[in-house]
mmCIF file of C-alpha atoms in Angstrom:
data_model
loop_
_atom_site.group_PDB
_atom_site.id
_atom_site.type_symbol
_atom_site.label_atom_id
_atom_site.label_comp_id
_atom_site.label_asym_id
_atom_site.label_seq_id
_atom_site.Cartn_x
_atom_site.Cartn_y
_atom_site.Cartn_z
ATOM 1 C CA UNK K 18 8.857 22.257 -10.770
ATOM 2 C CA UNK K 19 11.812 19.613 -11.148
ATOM 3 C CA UNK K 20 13.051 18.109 -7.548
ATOM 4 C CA UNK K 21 16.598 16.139 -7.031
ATOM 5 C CA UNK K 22 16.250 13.444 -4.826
ATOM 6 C CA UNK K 23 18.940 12.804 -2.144
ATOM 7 C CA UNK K 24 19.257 10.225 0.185
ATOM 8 C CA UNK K 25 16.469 11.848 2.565
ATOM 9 C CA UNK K 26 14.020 12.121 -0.268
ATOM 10 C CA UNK K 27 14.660 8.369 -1.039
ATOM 11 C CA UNK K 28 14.705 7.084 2.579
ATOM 12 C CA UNK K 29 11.327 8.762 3.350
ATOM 13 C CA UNK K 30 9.655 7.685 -0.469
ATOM 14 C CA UNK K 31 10.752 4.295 0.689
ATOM 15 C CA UNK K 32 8.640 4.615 3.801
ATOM 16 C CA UNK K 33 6.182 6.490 3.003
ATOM 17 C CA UNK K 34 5.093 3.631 -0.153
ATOM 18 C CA UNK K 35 5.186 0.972 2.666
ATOM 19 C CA UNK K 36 2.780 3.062 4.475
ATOM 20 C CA UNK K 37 1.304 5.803 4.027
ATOM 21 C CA UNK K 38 -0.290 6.676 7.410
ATOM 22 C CA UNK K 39 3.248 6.630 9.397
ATOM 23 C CA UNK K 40 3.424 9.418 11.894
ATOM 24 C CA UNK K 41 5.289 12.248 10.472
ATOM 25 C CA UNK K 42 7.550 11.800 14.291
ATOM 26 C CA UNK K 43 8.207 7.871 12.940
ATOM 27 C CA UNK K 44 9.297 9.622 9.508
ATOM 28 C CA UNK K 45 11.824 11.805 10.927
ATOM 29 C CA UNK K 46 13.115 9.021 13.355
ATOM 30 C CA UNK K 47 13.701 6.636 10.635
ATOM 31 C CA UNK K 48 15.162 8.731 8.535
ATOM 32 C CA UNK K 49 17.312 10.807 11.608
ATOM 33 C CA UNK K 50 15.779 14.154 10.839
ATOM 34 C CA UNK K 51 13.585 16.848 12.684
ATOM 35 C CA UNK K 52 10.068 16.378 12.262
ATOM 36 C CA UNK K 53 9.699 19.836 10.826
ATOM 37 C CA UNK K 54 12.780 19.092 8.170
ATOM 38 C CA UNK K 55 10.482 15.889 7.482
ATOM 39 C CA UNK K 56 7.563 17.580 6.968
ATOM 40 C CA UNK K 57 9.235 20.110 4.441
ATOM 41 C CA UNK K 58 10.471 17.045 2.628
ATOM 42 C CA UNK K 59 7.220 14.838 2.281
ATOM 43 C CA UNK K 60 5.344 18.714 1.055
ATOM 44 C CA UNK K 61 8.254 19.615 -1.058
ATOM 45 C CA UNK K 62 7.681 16.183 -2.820
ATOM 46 C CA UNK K 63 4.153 16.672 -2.586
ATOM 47 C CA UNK K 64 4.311 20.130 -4.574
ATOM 48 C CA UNK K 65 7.278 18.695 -7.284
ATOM 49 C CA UNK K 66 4.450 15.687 -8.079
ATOM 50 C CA UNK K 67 6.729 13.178 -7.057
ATOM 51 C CA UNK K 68 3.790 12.024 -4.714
ATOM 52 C CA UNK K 69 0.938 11.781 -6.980
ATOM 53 C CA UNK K 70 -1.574 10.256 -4.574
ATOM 54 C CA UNK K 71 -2.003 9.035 -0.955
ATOM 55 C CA UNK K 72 -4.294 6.095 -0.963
ATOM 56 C CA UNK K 73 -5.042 2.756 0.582
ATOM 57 C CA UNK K 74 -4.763 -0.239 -1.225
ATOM 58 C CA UNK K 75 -8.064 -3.034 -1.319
ATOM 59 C CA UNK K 76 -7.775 -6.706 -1.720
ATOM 60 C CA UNK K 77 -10.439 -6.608 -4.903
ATOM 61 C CA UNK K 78 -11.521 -10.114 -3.300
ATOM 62 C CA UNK K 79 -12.337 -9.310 -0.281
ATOM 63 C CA UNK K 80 -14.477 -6.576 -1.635
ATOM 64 C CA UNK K 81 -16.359 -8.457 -3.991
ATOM 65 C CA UNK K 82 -14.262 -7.927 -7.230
ATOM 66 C CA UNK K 83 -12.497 -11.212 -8.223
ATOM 67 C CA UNK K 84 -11.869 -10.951 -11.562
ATOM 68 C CA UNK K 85 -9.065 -9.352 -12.650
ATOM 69 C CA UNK K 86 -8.125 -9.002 -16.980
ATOM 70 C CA UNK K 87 -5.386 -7.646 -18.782
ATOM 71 C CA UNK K 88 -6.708 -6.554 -21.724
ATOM 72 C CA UNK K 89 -4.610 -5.543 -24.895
ATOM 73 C CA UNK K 90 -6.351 -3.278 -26.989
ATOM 74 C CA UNK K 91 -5.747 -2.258 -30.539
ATOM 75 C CA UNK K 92 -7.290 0.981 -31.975
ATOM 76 C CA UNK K 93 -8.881 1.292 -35.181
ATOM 77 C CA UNK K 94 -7.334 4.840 -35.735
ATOM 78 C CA UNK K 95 -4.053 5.882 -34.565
ATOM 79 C CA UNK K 96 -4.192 9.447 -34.170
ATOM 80 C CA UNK K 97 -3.729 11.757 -31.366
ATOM 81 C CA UNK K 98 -7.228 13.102 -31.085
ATOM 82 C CA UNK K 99 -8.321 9.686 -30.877
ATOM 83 C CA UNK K 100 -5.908 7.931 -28.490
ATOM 84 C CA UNK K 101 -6.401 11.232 -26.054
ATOM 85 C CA UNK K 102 -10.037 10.493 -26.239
ATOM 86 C CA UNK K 103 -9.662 7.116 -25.415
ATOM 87 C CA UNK K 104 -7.482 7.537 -22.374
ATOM 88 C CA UNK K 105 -10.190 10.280 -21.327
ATOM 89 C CA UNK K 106 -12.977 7.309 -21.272
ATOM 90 C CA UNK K 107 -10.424 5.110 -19.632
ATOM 91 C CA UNK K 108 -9.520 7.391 -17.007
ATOM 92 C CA UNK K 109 -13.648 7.924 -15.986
ATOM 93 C CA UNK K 110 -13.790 3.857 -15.934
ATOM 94 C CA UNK K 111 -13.686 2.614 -11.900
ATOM 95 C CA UNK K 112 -13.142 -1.026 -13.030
ATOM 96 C CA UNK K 113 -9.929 -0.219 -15.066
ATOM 97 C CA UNK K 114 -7.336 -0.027 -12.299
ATOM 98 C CA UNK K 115 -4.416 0.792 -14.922
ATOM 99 C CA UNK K 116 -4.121 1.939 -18.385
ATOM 100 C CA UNK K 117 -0.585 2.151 -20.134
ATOM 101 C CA UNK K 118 -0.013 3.193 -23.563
ATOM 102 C CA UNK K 119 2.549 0.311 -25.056
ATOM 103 C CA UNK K 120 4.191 -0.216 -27.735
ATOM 104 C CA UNK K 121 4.531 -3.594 -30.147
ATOM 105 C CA UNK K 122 0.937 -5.397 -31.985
ATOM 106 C CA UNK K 123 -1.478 -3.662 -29.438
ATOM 107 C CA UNK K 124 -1.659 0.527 -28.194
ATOM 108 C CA UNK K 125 -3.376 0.274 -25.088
ATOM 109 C CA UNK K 126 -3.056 -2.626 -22.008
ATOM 110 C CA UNK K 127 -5.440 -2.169 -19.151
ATOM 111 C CA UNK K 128 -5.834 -3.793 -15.646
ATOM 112 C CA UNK K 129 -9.724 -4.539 -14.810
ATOM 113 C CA UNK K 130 -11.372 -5.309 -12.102
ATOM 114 C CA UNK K 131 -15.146 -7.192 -12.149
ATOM 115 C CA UNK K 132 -16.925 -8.704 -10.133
ATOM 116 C CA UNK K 133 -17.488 -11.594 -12.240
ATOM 117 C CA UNK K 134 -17.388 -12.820 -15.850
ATOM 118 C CA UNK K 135 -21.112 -11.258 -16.301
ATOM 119 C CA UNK K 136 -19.650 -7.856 -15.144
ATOM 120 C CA UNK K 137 -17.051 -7.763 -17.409
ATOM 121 C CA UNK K 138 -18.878 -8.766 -20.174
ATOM 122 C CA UNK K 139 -20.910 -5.611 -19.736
ATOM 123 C CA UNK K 140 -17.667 -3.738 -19.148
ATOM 124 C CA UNK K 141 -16.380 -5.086 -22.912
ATOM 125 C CA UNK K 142 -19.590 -4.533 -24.082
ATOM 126 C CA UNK K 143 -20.489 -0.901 -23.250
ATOM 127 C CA UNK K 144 -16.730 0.218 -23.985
ATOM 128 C CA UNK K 145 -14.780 -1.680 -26.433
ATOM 129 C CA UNK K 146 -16.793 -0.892 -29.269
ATOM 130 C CA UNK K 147 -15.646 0.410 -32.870
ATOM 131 C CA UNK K 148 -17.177 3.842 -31.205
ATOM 132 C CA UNK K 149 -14.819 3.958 -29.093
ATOM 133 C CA UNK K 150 -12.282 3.023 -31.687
ATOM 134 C CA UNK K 151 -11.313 -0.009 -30.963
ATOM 135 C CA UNK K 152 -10.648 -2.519 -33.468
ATOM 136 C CA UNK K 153 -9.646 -5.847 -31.512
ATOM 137 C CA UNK K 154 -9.440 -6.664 -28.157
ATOM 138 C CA UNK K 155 -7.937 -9.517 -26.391
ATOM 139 C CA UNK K 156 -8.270 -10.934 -22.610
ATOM 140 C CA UNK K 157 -5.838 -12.417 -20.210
ATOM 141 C CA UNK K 158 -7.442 -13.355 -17.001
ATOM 142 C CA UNK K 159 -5.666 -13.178 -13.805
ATOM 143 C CA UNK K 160 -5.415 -16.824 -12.276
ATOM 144 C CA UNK K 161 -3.303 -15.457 -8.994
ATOM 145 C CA UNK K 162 -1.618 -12.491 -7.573
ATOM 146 C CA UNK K 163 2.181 -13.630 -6.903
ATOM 147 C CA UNK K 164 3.294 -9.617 -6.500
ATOM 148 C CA UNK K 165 1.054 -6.658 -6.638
ATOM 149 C CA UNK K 166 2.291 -3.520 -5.956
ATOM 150 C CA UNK K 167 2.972 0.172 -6.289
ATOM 151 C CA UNK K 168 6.092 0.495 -4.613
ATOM 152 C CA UNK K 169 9.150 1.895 -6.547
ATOM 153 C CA UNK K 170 12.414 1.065 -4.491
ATOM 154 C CA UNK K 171 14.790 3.809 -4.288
ATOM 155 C CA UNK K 172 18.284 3.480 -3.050
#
């Protein structure tokens, strides 16, 4: 199901990815419609999969995981069966917060979360393995967050 955003779709994705648990009446006031027309809106994005995902974001410090690593990844075999299979393990992984298929020297980049360098170590351990078929490997460890986010600005 394709959806065209107009100015109402974009005014209340704008919101809504500042926060989530507005009150459907602060929607509609902030964007100047009826609450019902607002609720029609947020479910007709909902069904089109323009919303993915309502969630709540965590400080991963304040919950005990303070190490974050990009990790570049480079497969040992480049076919489709493989790289599907990969994503598949990535995708059941809690610590890897992102995974992105790229382009350039490496296939994969993932964002990880650990609680320390001992956790991650296990993490590499277990799952970047030539079993997994992963040839190399290579870690970039976060030293501070200037900007973290989800949003997407619309306008």
């Amino acid at each position: 199901m394709s959806h065209t955003l107009d100015n109402i779709d974009k005014a209340i994705l704008n919101l809504l990815q500042d926060d989530a648990t507005l009150p459907l009446k602060t929607v509609a006031e902030r964007v100047h419609v009826s609450i019902a027309t607002a609720q029609r809106r947020i479910q007709a994005l909902i069904d089109s999969d323009v919303i993915t995902k309502q969630v709540a974001i965590v400080n991963p410090d304040k919950v005990g995981y303070g190490l974050t690593a990009v990790v570049m990844i480079e497969m040992e075999r480049s076919n489709t069966s493989m790289q599907h299979r990969f994503e598949r393990l990535m995708d059941a992984q809690s610590r890897i917060m992102s995974c992105y298929e790229v382009s350039g020297d490496f296939d994969f980049m993932l964002m990880v979360n650990a609680k320390n360098m001992s956790d991650y170590h296990q993490f590499t351990r277990s799952l970047l393995t030539y079993e997994n078929n992963v040839r190399n490997f290579k870690s970039q460890f976060v030293m501070n967050f200037t900007k973290s986010g989800t949003k997407i600005t619309l306008d």
